[in-house]
Structures are given as structure tokens and as C-alpha cells.
Coordinates of N, CA and C in Angstrom, one line a residue:
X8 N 0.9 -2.0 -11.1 CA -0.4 -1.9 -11.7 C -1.0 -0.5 -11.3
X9 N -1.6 0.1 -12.2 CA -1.9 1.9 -11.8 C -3.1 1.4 -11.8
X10 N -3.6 2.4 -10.4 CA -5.3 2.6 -9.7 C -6.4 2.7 -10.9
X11 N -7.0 2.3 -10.7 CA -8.1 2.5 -11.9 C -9.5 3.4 -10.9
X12 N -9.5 3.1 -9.7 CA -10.4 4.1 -8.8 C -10.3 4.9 -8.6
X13 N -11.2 6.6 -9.3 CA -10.6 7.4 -8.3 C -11.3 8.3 -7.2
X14 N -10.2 9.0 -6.5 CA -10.9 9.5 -5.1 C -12.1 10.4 -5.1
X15 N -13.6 10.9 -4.4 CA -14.0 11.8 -4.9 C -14.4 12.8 -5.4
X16 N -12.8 13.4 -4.6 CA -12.8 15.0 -5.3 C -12.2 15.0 -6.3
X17 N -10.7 13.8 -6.8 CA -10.7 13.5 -8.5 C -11.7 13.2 -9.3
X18 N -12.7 12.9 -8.6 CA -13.9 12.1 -9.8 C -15.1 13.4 -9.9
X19 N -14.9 14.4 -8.9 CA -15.6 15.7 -9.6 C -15.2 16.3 -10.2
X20 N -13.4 16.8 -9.7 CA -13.0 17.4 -10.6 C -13.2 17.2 -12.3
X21 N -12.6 15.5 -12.5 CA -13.1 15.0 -13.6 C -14.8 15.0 -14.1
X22 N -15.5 15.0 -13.3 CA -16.6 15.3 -14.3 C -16.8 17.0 -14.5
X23 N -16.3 17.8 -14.0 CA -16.6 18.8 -14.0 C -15.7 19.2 -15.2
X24 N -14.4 18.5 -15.4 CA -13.7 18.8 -16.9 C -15.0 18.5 -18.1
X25 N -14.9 17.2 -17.8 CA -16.3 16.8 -19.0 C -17.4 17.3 -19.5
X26 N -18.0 18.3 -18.3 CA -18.8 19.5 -18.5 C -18.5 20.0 -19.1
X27 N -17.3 20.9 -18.5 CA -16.7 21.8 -19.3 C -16.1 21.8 -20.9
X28 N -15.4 20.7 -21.8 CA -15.7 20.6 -22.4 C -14.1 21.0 -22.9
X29 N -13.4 21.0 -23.5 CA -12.1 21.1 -24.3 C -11.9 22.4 -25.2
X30 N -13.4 23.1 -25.5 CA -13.4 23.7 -26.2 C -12.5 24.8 -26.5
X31 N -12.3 25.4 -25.0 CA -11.3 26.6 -24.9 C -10.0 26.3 -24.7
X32 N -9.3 25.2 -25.5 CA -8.1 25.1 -25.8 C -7.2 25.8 -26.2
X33 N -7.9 26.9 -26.5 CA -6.3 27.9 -27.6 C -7.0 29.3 -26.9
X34 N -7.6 29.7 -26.2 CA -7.7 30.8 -25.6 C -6.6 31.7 -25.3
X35 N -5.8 32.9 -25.9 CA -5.1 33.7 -25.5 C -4.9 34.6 -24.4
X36 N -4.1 34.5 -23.6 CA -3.7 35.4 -22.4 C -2.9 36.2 -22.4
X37 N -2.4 37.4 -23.3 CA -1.0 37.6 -23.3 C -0.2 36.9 -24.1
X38 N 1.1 36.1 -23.8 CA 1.6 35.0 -24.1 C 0.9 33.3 -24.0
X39 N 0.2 33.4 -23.2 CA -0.2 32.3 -22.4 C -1.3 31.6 -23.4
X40 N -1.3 30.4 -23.1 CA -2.5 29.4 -24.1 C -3.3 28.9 -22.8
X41 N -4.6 29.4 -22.7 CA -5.1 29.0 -21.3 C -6.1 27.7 -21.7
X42 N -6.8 27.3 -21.1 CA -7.0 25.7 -20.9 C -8.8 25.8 -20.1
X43 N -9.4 24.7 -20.5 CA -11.1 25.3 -20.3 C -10.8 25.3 -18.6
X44 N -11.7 25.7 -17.7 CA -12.1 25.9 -16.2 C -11.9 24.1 -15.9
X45 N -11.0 24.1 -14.7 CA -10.6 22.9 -13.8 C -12.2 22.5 -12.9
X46 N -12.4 23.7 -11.9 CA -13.7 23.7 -11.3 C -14.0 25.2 -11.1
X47 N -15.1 25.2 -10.3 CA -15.7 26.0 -9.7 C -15.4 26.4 -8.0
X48 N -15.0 25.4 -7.3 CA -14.9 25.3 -6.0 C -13.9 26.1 -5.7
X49 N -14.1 26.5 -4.3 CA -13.3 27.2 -3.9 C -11.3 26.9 -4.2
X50 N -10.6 27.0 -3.9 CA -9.1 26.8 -3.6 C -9.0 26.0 -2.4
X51 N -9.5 26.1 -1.5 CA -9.2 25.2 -0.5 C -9.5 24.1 -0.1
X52 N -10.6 23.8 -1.1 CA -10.9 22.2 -1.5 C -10.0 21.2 -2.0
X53 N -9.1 22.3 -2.8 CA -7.8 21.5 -3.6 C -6.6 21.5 -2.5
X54 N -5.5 20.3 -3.2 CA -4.2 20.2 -2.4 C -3.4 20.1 -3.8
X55 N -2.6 21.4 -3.9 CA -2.0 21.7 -4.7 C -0.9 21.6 -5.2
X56 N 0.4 21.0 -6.0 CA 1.6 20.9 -6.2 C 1.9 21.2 -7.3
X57 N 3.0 22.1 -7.3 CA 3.7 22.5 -8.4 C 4.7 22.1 -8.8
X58 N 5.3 20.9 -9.4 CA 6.3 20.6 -10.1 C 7.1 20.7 -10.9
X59 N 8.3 21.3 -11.3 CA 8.7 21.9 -12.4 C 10.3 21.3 -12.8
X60 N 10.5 21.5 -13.7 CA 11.9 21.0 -14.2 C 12.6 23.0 -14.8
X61 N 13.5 22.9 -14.2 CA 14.3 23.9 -14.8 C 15.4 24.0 -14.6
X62 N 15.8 24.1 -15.9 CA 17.7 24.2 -16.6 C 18.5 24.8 -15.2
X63 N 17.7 26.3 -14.9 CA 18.7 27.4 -13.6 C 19.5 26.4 -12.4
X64 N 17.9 25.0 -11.8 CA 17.8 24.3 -11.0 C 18.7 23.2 -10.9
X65 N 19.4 22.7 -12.5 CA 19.9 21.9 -12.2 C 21.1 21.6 -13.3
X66 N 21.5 22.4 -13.8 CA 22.9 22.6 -14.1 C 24.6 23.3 -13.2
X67 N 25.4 23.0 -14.1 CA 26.6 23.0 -12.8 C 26.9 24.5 -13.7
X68 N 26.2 25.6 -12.7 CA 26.3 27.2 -12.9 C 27.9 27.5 -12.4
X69 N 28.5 28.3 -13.2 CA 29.8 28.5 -12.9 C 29.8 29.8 -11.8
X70 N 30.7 29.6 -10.4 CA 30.8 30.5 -9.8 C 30.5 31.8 -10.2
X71 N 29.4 32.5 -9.3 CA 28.9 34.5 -9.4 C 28.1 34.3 -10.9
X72 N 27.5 33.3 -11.1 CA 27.0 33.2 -12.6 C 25.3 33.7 -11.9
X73 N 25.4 35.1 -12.8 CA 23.6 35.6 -12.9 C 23.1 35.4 -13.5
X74 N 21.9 36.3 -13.3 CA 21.1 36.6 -14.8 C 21.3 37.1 -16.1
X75 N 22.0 38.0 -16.0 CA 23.2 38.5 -16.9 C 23.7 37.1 -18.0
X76 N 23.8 36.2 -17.6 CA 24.7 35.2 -18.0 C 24.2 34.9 -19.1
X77 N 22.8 34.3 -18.8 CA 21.9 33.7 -19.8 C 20.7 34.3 -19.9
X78 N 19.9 34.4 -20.9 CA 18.6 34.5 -20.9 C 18.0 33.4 -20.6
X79 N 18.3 32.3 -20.0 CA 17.5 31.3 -19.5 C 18.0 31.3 -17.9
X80 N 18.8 31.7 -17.3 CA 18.6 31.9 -16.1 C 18.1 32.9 -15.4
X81 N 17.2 32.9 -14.5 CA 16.7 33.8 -13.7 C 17.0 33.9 -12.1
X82 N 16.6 35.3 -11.5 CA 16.6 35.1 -10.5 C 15.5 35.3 -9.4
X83 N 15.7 34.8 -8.3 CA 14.4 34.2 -7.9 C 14.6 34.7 -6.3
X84 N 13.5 34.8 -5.4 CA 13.8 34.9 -3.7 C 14.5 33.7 -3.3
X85 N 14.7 32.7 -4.0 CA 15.1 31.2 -3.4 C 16.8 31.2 -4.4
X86 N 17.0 31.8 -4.9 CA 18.2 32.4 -5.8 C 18.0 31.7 -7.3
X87 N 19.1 31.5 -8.0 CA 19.1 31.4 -9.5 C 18.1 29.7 -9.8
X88 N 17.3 30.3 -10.6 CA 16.2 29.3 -11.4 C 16.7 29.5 -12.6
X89 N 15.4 29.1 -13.4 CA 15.0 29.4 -14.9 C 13.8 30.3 -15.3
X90 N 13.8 29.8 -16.8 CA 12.0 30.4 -16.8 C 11.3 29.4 -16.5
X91 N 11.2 28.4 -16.8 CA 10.2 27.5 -15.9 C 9.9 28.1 -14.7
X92 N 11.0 27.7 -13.7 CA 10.7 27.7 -12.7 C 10.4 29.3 -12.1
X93 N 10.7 30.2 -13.1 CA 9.6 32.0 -12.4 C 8.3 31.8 -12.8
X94 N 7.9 30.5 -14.1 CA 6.3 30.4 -13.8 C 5.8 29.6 -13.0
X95 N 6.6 28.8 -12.1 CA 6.0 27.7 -10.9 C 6.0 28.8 -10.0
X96 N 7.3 29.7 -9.4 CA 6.3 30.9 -8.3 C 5.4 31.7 -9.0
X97 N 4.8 32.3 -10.1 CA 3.5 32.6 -10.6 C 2.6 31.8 -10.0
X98 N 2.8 30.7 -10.5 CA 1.7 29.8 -10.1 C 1.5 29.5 -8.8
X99 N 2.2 29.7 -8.0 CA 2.0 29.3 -6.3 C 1.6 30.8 -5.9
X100 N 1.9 31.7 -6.1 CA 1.5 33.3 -6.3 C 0.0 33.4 -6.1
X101 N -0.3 32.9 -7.5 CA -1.4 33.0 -7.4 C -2.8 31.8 -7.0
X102 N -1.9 30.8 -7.0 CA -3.0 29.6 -6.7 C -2.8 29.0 -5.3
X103 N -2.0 29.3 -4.7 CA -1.0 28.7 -3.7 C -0.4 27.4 -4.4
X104 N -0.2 26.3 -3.1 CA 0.1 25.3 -3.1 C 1.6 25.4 -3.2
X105 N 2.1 23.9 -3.0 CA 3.9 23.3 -2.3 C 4.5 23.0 -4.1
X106 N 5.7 23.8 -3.7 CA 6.9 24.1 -5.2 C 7.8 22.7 -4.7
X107 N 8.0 22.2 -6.1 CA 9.0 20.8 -5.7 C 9.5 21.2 -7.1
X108 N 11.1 21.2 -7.1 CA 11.8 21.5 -8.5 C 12.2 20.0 -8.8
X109 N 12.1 19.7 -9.6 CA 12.2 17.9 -10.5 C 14.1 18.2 -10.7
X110 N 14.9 17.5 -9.9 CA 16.4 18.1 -9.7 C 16.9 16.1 -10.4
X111 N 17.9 16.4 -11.1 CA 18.8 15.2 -11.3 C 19.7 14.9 -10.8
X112 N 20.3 13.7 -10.3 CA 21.6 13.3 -9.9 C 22.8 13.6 -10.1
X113 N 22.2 14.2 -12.0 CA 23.9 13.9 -12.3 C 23.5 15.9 -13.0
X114 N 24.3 16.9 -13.0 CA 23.8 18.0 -13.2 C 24.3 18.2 -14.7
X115 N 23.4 18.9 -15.3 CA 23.4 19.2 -16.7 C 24.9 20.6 -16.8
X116 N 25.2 20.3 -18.3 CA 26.5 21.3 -18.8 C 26.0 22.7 -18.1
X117 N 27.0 23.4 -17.9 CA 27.1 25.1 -17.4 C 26.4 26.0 -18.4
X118 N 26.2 25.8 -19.8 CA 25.7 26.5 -20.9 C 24.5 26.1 -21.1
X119 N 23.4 26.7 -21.3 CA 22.1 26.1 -22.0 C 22.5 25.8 -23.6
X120 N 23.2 25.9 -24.1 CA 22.7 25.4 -25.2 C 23.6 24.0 -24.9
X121 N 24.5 23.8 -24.4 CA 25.2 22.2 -24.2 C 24.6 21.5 -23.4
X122 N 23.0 22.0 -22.7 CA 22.3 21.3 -21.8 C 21.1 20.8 -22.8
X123 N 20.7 21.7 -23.5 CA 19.7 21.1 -24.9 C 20.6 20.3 -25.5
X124 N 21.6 20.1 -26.1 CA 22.0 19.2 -27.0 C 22.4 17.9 -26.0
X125 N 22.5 18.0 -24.7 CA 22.2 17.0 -23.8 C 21.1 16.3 -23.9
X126 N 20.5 17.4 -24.1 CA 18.7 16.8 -23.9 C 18.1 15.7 -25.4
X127 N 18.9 16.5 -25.8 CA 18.5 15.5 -27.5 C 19.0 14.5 -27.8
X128 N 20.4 14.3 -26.8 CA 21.2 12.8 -26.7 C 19.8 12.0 -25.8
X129 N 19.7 12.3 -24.9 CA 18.8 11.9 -24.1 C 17.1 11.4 -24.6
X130 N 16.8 12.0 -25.0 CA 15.4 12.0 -25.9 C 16.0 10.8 -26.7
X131 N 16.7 10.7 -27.7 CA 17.0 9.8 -28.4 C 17.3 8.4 -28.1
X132 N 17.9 8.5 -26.5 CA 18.3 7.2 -26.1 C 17.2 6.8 -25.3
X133 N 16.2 7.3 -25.5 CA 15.1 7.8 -24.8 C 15.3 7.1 -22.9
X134 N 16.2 8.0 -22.3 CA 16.6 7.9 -21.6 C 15.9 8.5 -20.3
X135 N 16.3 7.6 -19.1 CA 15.5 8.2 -18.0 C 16.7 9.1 -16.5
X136 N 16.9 9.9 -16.7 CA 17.9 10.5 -15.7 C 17.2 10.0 -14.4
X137 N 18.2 9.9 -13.2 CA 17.7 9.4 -11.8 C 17.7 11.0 -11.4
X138 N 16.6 11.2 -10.7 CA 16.3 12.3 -9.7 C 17.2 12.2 -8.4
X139 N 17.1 13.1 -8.1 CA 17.6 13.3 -6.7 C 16.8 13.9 -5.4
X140 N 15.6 14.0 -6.0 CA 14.3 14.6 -5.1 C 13.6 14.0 -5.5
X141 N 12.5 13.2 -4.2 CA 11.4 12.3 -4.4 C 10.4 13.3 -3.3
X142 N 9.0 13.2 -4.4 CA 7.3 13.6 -3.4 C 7.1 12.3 -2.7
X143 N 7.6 12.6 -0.8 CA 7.2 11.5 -0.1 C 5.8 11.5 0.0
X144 N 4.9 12.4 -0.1 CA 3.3 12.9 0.0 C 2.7 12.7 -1.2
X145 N 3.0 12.2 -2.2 CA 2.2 12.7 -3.4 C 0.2 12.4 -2.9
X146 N 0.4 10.8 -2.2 CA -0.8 11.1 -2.0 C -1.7 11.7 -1.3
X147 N -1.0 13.0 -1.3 CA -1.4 14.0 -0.1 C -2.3 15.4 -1.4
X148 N -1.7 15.2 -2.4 CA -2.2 16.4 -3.6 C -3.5 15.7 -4.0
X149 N -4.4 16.6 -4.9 CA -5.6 16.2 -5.6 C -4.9 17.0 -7.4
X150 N -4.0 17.9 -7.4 CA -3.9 18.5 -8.5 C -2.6 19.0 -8.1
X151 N -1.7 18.2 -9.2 CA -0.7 18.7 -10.0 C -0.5 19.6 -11.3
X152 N 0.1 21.0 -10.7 CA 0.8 21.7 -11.7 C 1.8 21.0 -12.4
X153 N 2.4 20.4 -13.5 CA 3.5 20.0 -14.0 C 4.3 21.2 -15.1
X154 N 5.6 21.1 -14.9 CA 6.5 22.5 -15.6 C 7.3 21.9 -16.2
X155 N 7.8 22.6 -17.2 CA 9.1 22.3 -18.1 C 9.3 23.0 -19.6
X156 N 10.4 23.2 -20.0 CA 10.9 24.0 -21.0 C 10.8 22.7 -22.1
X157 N 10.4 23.0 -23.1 CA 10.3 22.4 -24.7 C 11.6 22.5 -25.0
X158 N 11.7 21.1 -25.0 CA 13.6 20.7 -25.7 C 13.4 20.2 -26.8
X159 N 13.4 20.0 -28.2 CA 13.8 19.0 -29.5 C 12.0 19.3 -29.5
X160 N 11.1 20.2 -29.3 CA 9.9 19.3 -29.6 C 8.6 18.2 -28.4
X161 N 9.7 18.4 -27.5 CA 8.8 16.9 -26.7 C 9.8 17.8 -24.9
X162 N 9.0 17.1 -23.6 CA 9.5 17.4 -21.9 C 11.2 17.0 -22.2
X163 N 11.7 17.5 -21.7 CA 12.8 17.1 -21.3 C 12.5 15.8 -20.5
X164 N 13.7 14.6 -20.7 CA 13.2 13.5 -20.4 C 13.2 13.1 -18.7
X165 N 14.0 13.7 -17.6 CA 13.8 13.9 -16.6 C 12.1 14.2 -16.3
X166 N 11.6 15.0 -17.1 CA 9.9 14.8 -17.0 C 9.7 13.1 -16.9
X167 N 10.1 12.5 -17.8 CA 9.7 11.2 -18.4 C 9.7 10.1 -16.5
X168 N 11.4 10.4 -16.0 CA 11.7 10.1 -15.0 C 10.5 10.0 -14.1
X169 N 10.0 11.4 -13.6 CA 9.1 11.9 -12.7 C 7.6 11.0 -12.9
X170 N 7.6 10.9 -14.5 CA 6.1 10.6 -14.4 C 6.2 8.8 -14.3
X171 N 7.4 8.4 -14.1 CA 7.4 6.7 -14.2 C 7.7 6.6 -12.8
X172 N 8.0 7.5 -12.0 CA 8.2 6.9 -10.4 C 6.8 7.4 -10.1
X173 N 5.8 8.1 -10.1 CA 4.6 8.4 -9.5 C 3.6 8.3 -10.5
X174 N 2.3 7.3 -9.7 CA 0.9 6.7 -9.9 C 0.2 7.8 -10.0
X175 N -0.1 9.0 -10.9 CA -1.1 9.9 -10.7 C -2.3 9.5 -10.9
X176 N -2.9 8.3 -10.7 CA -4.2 7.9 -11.1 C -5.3 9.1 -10.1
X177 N -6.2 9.2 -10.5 CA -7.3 9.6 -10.3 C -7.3 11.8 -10.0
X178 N -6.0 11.9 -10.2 CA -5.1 13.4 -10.0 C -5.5 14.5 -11.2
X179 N -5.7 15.2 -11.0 CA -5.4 15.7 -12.3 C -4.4 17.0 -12.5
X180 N -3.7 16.7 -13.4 CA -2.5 17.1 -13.9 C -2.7 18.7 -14.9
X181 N -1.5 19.4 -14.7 CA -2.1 21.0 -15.4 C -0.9 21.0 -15.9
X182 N -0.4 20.9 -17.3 CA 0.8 21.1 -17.9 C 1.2 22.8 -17.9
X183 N 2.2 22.9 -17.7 CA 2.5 24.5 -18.3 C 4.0 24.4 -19.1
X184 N 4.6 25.1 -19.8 CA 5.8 25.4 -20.5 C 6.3 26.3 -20.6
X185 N 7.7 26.2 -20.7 CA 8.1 27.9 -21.7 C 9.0 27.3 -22.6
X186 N 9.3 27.8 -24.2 CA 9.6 27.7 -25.3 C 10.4 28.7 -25.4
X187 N 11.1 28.6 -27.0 CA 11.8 29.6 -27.1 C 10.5 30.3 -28.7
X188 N 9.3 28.8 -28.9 CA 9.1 29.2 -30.1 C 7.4 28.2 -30.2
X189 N 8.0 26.8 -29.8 CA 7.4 25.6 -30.0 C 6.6 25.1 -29.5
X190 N 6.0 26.7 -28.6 CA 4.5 26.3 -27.4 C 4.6 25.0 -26.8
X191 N 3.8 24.1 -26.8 CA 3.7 22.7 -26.1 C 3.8 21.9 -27.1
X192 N 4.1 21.6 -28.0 CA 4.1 20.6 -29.2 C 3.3 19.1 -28.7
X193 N 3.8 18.1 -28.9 CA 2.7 17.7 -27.9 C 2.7 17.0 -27.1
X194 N 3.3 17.5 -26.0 CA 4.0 17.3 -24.5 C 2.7 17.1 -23.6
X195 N 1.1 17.5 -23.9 CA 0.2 17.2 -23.1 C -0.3 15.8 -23.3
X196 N -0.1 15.5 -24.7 CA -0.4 14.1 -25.2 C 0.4 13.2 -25.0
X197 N 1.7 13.2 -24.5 CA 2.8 12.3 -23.9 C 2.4 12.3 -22.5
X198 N 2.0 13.0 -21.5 CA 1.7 12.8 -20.3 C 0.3 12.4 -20.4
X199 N -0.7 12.2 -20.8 CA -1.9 11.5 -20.8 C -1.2 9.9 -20.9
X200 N -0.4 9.7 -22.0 CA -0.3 8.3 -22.3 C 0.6 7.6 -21.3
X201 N 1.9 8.8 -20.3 CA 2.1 8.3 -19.2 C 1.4 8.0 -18.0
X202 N 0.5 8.7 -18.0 CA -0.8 8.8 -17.0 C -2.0 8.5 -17.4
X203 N -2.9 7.7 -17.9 CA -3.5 7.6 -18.4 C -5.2 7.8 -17.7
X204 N -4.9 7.1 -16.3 CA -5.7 7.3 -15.4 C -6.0 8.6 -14.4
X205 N -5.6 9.8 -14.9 CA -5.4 11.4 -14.8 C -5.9 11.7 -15.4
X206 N -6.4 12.8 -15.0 CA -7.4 13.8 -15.9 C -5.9 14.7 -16.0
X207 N -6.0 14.9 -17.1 CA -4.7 16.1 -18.3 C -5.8 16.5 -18.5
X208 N -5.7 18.3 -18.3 CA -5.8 18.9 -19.1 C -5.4 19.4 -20.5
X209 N -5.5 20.6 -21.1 CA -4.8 21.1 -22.0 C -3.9 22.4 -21.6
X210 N -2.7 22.5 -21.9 CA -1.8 23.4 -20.6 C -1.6 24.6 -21.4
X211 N -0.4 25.4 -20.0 CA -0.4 26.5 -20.4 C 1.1 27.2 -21.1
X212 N 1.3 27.7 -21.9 CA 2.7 28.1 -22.8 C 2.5 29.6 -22.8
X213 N 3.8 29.8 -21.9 CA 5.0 31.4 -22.1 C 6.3 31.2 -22.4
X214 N 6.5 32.1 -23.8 CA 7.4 31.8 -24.5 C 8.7 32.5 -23.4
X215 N 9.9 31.7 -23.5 CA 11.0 32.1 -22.4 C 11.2 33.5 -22.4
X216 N 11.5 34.3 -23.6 CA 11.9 35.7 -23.4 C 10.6 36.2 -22.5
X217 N 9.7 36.1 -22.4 CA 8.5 36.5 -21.9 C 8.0 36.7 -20.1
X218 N 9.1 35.2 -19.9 CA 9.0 34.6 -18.5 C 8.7 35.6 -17.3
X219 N 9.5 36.9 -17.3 CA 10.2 37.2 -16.1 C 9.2 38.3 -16.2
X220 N 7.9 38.3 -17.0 CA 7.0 39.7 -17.0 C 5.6 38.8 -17.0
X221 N 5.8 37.6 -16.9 CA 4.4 36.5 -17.2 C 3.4 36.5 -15.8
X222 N 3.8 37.2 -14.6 CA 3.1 37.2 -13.5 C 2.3 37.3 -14.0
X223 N 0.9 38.3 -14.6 CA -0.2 39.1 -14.7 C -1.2 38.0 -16.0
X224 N -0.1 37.2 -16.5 CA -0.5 36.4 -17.6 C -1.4 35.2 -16.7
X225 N -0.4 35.1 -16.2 CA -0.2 33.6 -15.0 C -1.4 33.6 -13.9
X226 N -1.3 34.6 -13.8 CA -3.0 34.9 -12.7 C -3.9 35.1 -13.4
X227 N -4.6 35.8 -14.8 CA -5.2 35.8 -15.3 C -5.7 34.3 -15.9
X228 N -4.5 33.2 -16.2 CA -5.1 32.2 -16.3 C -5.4 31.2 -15.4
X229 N -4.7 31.7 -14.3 CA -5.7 31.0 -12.8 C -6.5 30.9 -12.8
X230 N -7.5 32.4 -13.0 CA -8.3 32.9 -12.6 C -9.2 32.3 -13.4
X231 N -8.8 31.9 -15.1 CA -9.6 31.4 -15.7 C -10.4 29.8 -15.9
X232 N -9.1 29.1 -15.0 CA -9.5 27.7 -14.3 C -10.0 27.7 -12.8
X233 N -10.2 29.0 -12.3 CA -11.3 29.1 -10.7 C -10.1 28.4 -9.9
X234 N -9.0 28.4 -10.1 CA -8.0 28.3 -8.6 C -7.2 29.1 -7.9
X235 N -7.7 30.4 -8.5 CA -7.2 31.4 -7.3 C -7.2 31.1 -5.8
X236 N -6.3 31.3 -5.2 CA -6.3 30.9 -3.8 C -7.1 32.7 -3.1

């Protein structure tokens, strides 16, 4: 049964969304679709987590496979990601807070495009892949970043996984994406209905060719929800 109380720095955050008001939903950053102001308060008030799902993270990369390889792989100080996951270090860059990559059991095909058509088998069977990485702390965050690449239209369903093992009641949740095309379609309105007792915002979308230049985007829209660290 999910918490229906929440703690009181969720329950300011949340009223301070309410203030704020939905309006600046489609605000332009660059690439970026930024989202009204979270709070006012400092950064250190919050306990921050960045969660992200990305293709780089969790497919079976063939031996000396770079960036070169794919335009969906990247590289990273922690070695080969995605674009997702170059906007989760953006986002800890600029906001701080603890990077957790959302990893599966069973590793997705060597190609991205045999890892999407994975994904659409999946979506259809509306299927829940088993993780291989669990947040022993979740109740240690007040605000989750959540990440992931637009597959068919909708999170890749390993999102789905993540949001059915953990209670985000009283949390509030900051969607971001990258696309190749299809912004957030409506991937923020599927996590509200998973989470219901979370404050969702309305998230943030860099289209993937874009990813590896999105730093300046990414702080800019920090900056515009007051969590700069």
C-alpha cells in the first residue's frame, strides 16, 4: 500500500510547485523543454538522485567498441554510456547529487537499433525486465532526477521495473529524456500514474544528436528550477 503522508520538505516542495503553477511547461532552452521552478531554497536542503536508464550502460558492447561505433554511445570519465546518461553527469554537474544507472539482468543486443526493437517486443508484452541494481537508501532522497531515451513513444520498460520496486510517495520526481525526434511523448503522464503520490513535474527533452554539447543547456535549466548546487 503506497504512503499517502508526506515528509515536510516533500510537502513544501509540493506546495511550492502549486504556487508555481504549470504554466512554463514548454519553455525553451536550446534543445531543452524546461519545467516551472521546483523551489527557491538553497541546494543543500535537497537530497538528490539521479537515476537514468541508458542503452551505452547496458547492452553487450562488442570488444574496443567506442564512440565511433554508434551515435548513441558515448563516452564518459566512468567509460562508455549513452546520451542519457551524458545528461545524468550534466545534471549532477550542475545540481550535485548520487548517479545510479537503472542496469538489467539480462543485457540488451550489441546494436541500438536491435536494442529498440527489443524494446517494442517489450513494451508490447508490457513487460518488466529484472534489474540488477537496487537504491538501498531511497529513503535517504527528497528529489529524484529520473532519465531515459524515448523508445516506440513511451520509457523503456525497465523504467516501468524501477518505478514498481520503489514507493516514491511524498518525493518529487524530475523527468528528463533524449529522443531522436519524439521529446517526452507522454512519459511524464505514465510516471504520475505510477507514482501517484509524487509530485511529477513536467521534464526536460535533448534530442540525442544534441546530447554530447547539452552541458550549458542542462545548467541553464537547473538554474531555472533553483537547484544549482
Amino acid at each position: 500500500m503506497r504512503k499517502i503522508w508526506m515528509s515536510a520538505a516533500a510537502a513544501g516542495l509540493t506546495a511550492l510547485l502549486t504556487a508555481c503553477g504549470t504554466a512554463g511547461n514548454a519553455a525553451e532552452t536550446g534543445n531543452a523543454q524546461s519545467a516551472a521552478p521546483v523551489a527557491a531554497a538553497e541546494n543543500g536542503n535537497h537530497r538528490i538522485l539521479i537515476a537514468y536508464f541508458s542503452y551505452g550502460e547496458n547492452a553487450e558492447l562488442p570488444d574496443g567498441a567506442d564512440a565511433s561505433a554508434s551515435a548513441s554511445i558515448q563516452p564518459s570519465a566512468e567509460g562508455l554510456t549513452g546520451n542519457t546518461g551524458l545528461i545524468a553527469r550534466d545534471i549532477q554537474k550542475a545540481a550535485g547529487g548520487t548517479l545510479f544507472s537503472i542496469r538489467t539482468e539480462t543485457p540488451y543486443p550489441d546494436t541500438y537499433q536491435a536494442t529498440v526493437d527489443q524494446g517494442r517486443v517489450e513494451q508490447q508484452q508490457n513487460a518488466r525486465p529484472a534489474l540488477s541494481a537496487h537504491v538501498e537508501n531511497m529513503a535517504d532522497y527528497d528529489i529524484i532526477f529520473l532519465g531515459y531515451p524515448n523508445w516506440w513513444g513511451d520509457m523503456p520498460m525497465p523504467l516501468y521495473s524501477f518505478l514498481d520496486e520503489y514507493d516514491l510517495s511524498g518525493k518529487t520526481i524530475i523527468p528528463f529524456c533524449t529522443s531522436g525526434g519524439s521529446a517526452l511523448s507522454d512519459t511524464v503522464n505514465a510516471i504520475r500514474n505510477a507514482e501517484p503520490d509524487a509530485a511529477v513535474i513536467d521534464g526536460f527533452h535533448v534530442s540525442g544528436s544534441s546530447a554530447a554539447g547539452a552541458e550549458g543547456g542542462v545548467l541553464n535549466w537547473i538554474r531555472a528550477i533553483h537547484l544549482e548546487k
